[in-house]
mmCIF file of C-alpha atoms in Angstrom:
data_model
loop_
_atom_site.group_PDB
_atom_site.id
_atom_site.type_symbol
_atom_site.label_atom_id
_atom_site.label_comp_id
_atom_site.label_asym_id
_atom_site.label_seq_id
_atom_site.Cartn_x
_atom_site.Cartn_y
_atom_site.Cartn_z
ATOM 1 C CA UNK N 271 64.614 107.144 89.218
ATOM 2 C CA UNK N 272 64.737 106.112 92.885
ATOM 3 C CA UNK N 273 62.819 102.925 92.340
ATOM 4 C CA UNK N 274 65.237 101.906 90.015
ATOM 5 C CA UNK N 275 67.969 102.165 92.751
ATOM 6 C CA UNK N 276 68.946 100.809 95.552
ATOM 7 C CA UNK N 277 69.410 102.638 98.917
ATOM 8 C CA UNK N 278 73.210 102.341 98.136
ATOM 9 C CA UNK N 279 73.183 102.969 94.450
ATOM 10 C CA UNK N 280 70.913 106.189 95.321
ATOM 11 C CA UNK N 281 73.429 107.696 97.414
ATOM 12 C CA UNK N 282 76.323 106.723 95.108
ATOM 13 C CA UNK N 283 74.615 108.778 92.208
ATOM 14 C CA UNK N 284 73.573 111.730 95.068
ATOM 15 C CA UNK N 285 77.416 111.981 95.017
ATOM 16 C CA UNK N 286 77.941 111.680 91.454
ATOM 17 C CA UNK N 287 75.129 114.427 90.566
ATOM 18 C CA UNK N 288 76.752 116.663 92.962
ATOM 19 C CA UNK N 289 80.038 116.465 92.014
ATOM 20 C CA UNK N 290 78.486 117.562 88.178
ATOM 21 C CA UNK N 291 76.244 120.274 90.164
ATOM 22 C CA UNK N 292 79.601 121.445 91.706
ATOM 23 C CA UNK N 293 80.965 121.681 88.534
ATOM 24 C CA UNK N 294 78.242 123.576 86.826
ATOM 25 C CA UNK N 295 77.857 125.680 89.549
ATOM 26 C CA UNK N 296 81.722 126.434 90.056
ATOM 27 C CA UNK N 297 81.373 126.268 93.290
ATOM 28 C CA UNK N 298 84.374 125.672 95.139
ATOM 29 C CA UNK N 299 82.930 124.853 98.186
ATOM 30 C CA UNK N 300 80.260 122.446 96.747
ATOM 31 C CA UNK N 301 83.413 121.067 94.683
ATOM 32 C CA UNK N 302 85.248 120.810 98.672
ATOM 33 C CA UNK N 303 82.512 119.287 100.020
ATOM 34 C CA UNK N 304 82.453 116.387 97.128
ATOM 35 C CA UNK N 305 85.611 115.330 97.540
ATOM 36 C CA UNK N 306 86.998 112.760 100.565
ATOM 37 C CA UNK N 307 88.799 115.008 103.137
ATOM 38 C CA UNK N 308 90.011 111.824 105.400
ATOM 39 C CA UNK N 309 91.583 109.623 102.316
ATOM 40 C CA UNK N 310 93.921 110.316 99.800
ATOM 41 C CA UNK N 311 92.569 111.546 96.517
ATOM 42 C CA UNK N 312 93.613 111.134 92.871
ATOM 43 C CA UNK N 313 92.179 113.475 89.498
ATOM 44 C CA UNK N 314 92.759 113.145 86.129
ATOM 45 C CA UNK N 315 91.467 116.034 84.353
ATOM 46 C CA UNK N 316 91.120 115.447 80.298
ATOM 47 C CA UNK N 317 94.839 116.078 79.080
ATOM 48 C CA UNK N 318 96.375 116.755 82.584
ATOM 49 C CA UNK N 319 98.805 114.801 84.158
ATOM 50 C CA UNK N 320 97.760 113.043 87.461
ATOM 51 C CA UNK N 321 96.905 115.150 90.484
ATOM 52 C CA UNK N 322 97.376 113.542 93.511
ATOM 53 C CA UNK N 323 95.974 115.292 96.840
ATOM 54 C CA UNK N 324 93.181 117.272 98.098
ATOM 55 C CA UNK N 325 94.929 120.519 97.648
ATOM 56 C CA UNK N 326 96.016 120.062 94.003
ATOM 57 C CA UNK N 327 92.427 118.891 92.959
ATOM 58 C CA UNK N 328 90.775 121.194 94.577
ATOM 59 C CA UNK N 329 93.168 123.853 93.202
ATOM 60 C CA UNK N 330 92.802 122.739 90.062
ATOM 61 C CA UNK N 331 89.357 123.006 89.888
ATOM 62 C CA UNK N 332 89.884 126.660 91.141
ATOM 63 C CA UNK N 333 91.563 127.553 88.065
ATOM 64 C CA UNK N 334 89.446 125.879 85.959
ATOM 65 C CA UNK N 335 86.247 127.542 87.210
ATOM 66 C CA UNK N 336 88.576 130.489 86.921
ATOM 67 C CA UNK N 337 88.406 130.296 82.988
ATOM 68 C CA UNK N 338 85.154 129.323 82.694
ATOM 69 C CA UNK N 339 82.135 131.303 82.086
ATOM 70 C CA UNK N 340 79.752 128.712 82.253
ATOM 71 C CA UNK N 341 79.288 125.042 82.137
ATOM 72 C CA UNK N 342 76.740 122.455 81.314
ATOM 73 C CA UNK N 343 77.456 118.480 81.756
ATOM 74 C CA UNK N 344 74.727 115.716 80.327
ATOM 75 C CA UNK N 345 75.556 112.656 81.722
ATOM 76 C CA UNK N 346 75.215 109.434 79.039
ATOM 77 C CA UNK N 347 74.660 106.042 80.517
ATOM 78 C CA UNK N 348 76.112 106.334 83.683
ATOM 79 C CA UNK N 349 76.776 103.164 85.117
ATOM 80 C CA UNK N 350 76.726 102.179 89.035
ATOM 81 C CA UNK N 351 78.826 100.298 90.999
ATOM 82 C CA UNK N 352 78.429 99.600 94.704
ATOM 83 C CA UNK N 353 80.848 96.900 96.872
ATOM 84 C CA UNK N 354 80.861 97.737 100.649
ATOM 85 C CA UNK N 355 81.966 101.217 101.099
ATOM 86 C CA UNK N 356 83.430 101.417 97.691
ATOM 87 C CA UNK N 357 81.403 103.000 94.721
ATOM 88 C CA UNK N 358 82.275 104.049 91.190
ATOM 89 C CA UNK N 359 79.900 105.294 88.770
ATOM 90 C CA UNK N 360 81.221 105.207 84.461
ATOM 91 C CA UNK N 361 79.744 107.724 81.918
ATOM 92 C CA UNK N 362 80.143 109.293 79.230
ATOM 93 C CA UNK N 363 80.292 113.343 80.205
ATOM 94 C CA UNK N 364 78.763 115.748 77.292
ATOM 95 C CA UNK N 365 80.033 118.702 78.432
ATOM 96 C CA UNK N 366 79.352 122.266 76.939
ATOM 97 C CA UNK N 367 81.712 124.748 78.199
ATOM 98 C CA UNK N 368 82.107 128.228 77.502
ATOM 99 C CA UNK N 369 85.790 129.847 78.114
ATOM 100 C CA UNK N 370 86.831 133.264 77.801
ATOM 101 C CA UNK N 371 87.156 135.188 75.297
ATOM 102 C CA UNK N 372 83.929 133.476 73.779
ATOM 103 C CA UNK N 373 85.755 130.220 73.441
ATOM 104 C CA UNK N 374 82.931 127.664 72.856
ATOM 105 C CA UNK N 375 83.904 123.595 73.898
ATOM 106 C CA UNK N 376 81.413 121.467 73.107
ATOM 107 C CA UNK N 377 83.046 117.559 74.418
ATOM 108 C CA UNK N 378 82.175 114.104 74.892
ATOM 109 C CA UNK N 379 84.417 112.336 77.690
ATOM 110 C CA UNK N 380 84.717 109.080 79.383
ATOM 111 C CA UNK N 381 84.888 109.244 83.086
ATOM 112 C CA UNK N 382 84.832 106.795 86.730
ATOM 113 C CA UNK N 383 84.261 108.786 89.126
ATOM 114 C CA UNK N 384 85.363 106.573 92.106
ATOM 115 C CA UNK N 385 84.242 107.427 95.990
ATOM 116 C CA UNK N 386 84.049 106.093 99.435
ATOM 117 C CA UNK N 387 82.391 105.985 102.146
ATOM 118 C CA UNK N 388 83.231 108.595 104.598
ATOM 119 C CA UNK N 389 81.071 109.753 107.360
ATOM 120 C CA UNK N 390 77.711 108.249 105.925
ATOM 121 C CA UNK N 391 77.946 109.300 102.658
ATOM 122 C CA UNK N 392 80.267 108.801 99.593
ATOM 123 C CA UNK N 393 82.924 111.256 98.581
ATOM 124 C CA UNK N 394 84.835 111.103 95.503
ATOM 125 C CA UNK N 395 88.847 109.999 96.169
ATOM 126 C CA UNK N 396 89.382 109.418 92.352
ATOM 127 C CA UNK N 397 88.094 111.071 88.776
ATOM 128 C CA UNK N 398 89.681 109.776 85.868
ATOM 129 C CA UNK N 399 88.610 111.434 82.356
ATOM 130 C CA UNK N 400 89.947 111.126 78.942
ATOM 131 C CA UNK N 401 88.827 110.567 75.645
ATOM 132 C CA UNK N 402 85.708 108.303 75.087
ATOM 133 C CA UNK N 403 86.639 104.807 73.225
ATOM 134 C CA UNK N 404 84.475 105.326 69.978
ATOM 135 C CA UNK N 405 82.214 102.015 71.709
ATOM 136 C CA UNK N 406 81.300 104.027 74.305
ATOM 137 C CA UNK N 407 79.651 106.301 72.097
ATOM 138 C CA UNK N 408 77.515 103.895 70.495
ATOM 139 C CA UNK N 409 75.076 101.049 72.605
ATOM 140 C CA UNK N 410 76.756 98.360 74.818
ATOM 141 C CA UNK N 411 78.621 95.505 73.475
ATOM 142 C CA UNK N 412 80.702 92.675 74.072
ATOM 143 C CA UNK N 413 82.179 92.408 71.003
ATOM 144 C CA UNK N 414 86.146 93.906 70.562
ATOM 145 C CA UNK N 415 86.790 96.497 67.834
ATOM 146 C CA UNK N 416 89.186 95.321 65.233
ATOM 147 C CA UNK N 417 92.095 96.646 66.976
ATOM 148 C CA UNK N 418 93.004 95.892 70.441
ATOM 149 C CA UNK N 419 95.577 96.704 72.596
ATOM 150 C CA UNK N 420 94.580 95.246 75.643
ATOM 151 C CA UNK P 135 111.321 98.277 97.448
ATOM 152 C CA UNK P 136 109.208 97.179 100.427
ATOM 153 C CA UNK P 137 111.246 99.415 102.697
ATOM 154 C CA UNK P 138 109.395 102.429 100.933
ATOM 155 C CA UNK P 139 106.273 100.780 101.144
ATOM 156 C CA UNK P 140 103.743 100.428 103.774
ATOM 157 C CA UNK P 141 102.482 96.964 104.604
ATOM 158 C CA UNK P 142 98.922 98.189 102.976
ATOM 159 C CA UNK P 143 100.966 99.950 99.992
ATOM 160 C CA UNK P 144 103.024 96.602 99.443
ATOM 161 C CA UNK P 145 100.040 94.201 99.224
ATOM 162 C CA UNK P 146 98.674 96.878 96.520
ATOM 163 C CA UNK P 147 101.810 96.591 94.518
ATOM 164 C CA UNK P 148 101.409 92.612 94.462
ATOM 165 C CA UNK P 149 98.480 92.940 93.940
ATOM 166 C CA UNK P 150 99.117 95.290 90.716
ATOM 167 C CA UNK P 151 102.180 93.257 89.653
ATOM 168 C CA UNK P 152 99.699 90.085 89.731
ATOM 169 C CA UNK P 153 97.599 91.557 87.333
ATOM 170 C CA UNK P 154 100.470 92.564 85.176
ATOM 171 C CA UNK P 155 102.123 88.624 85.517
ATOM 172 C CA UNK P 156 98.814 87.100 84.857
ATOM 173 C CA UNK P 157 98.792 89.691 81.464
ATOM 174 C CA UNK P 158 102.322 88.669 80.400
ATOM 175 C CA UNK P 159 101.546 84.681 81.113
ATOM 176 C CA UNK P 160 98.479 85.173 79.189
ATOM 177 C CA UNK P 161 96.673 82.837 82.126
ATOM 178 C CA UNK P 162 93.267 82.935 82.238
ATOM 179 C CA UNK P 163 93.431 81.375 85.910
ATOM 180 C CA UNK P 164 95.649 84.066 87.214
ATOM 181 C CA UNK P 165 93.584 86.344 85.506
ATOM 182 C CA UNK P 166 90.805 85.060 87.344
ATOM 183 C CA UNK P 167 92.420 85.169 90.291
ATOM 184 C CA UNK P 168 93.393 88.757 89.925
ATOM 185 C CA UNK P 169 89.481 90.428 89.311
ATOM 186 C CA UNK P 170 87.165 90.122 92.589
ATOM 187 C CA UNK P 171 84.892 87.255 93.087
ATOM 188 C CA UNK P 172 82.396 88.664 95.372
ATOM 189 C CA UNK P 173 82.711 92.314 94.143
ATOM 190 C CA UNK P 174 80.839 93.610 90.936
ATOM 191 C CA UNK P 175 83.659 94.265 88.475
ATOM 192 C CA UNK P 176 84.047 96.574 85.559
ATOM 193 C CA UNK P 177 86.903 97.651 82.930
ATOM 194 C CA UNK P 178 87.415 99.770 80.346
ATOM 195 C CA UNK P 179 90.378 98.272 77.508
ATOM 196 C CA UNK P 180 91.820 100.601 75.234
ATOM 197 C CA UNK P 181 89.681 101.002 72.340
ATOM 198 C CA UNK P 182 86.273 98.887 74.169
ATOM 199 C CA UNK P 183 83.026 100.026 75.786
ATOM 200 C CA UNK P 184 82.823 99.543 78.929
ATOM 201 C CA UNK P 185 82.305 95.358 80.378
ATOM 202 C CA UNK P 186 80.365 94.621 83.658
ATOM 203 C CA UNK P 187 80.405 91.314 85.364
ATOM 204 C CA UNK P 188 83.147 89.349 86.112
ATOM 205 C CA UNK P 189 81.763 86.941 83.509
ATOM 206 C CA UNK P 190 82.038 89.654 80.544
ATOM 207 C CA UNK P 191 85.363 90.705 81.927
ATOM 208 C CA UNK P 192 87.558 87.388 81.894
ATOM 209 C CA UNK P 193 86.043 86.225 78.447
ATOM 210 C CA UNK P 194 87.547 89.571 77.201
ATOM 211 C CA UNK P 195 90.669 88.551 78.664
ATOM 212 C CA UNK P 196 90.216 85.059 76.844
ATOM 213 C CA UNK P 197 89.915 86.958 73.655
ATOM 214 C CA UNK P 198 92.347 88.783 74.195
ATOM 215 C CA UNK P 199 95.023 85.972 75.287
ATOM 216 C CA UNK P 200 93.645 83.956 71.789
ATOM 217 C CA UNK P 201 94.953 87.083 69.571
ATOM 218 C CA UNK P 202 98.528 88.119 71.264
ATOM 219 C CA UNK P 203 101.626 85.936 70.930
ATOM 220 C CA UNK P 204 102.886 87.657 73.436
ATOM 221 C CA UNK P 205 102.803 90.693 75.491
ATOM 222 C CA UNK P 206 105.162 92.716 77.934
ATOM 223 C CA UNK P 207 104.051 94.982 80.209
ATOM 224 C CA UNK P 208 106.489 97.813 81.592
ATOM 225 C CA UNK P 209 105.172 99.791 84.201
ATOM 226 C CA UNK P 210 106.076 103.712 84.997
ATOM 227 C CA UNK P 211 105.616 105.858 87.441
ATOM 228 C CA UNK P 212 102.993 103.298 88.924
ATOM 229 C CA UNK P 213 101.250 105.635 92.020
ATOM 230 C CA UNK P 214 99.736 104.278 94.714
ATOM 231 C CA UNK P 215 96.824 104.706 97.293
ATOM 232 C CA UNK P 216 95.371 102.706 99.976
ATOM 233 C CA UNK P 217 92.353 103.849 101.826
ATOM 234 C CA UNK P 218 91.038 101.552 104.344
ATOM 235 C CA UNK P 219 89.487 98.433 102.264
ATOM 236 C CA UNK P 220 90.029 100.206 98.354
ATOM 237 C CA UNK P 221 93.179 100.402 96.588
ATOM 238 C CA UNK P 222 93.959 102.248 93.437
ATOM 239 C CA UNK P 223 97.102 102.642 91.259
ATOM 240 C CA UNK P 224 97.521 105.270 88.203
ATOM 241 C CA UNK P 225 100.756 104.439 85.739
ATOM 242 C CA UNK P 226 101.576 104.251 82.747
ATOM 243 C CA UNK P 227 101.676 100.872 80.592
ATOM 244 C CA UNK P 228 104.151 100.744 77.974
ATOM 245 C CA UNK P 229 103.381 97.592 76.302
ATOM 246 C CA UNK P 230 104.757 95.483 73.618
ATOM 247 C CA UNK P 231 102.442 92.916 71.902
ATOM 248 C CA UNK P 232 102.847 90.540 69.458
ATOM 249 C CA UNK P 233 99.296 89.766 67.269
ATOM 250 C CA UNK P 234 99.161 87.096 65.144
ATOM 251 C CA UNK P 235 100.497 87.314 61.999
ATOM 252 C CA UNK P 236 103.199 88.810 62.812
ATOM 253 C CA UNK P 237 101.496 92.239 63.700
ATOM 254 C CA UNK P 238 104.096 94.084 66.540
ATOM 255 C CA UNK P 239 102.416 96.912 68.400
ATOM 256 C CA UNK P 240 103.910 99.383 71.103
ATOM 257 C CA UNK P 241 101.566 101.339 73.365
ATOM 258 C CA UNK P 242 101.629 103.524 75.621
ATOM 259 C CA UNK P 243 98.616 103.745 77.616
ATOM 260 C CA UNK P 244 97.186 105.285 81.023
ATOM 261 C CA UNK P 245 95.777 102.956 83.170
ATOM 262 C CA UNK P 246 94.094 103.209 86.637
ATOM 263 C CA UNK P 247 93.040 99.941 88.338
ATOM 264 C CA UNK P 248 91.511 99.876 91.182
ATOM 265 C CA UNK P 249 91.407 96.626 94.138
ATOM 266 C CA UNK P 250 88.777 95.861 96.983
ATOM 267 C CA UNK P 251 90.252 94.048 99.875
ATOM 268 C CA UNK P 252 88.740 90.627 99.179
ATOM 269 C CA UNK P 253 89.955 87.450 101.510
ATOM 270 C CA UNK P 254 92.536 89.886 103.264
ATOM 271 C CA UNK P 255 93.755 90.448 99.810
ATOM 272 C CA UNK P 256 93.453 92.914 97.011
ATOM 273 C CA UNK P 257 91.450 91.807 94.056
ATOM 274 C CA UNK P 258 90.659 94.345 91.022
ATOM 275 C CA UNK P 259 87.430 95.792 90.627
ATOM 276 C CA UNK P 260 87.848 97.927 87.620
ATOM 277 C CA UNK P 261 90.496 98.444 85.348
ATOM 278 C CA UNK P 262 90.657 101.873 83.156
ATOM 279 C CA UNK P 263 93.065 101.893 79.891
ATOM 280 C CA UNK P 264 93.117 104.717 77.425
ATOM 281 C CA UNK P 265 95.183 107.377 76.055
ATOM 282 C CA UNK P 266 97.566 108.958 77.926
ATOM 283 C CA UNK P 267 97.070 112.790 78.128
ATOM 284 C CA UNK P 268 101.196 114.419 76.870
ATOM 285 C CA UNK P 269 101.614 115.192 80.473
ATOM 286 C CA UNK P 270 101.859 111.760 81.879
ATOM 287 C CA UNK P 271 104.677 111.025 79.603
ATOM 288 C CA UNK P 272 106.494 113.484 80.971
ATOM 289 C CA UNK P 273 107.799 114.900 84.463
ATOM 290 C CA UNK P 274 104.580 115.405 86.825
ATOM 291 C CA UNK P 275 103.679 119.428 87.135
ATOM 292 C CA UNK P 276 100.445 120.782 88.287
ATOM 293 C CA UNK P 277 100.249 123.451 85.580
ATOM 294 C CA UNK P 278 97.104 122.490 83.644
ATOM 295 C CA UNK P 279 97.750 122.341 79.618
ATOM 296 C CA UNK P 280 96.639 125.813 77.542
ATOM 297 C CA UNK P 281 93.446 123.984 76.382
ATOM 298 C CA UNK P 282 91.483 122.104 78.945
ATOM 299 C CA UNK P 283 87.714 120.394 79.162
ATOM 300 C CA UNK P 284 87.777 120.624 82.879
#
């Protein structure tokens, strides 16, 4: 995939796949190292309300690792974004999960995972993920769905 | 409010209540003005796959400006974070549209949008709307919910 990339767009999805190795790892020290220690971070887990600060994500990802037995995340179309030091990357997250007692999740989410620069490399200071608009499932387009909010 | 913000924090709240004004005046030029120029721009409405390009984005906004007869915009709980050149806020919009014919809609929707210093100003670079998870319409706790993804 590296030809495909830029030297900035590489790094930006270095971060991204190790924030998902993290994850699928449950590795809380991969999962430190991920996020920004010198900025302020922001999480939004799928039906949680906003964490805001490095403790509080990271502790949240404690307990979640703590009820999980294993997970797997496919990443669908992730999309980059690089401007200066900024970088967010947007996918769709296929995520099979297995919780105990044998509790089986098999979900499709919509995520930005936002980072920043910090030392050389990026580190995440935002994840926001929530249910994927039924577009997102489907190929790119332009065109609204029938109802709109916004 | 300025006396609880910093000077950074402040110029990310005008920045955020720009976006909001240009929403409510359904103006495509303060739209415009709003999303980065030099920056590659994203956002996610409620509902929409995700656009890319700043082209993609403000002809979304013309669409959407063509269908509403008008729209108000209350934000709560808007939280902020500056870190160095990136800005983000995560609220709540509760919104209040009027679609032609006479077609009312309130919403409540999570939003993050995110600003890149720009010009010695904030400009949006993406803008995230969806559903809002139960526990970002009420009080803020750190207790995750008895079922969660991650």
């Amino acid at each position: 995939m590296s030809e495909r990339f830029s030297e900035d767009e590489q790094a930006l999805a270095d971060a991204n796949a190790s924030f998902y190795a993290a994850f699928e790892h449950k590795s809380l020290a991969e999962m430190g190292d991920v996020w920004a220690a010198a900025s302020p971070v922001s999480c939004i887990h799928p039906g949680w309300g906003l964490l805001v600060g490095r403790d509080a994500v990271l502790e949240s990802w404690r307990q979640i690792f703590e009820s999980t037995v294993s997970a797997r995340c496919r990443l669908r179309r992730p999309r980059l974004f690089v401007a200066g030091d900024v970088g967010w990357v947007v996918l769709v997250e296929e995520l099979a999960l297995v919780h105990e007692p044998a509790d089986h999740v098999h979900a499709l989410v919509l995520a930005t995972n936002t980072f920043l620069r910090e030392g050389g490399r990026f580190r995440m200071v935002h994840h926001q993920a929530g249910p994927p608009p039924e577009a997102e499932l489907s190929e790119p387009t332009d065109v609204p769905p029938p109802h709109t909010l916004h």
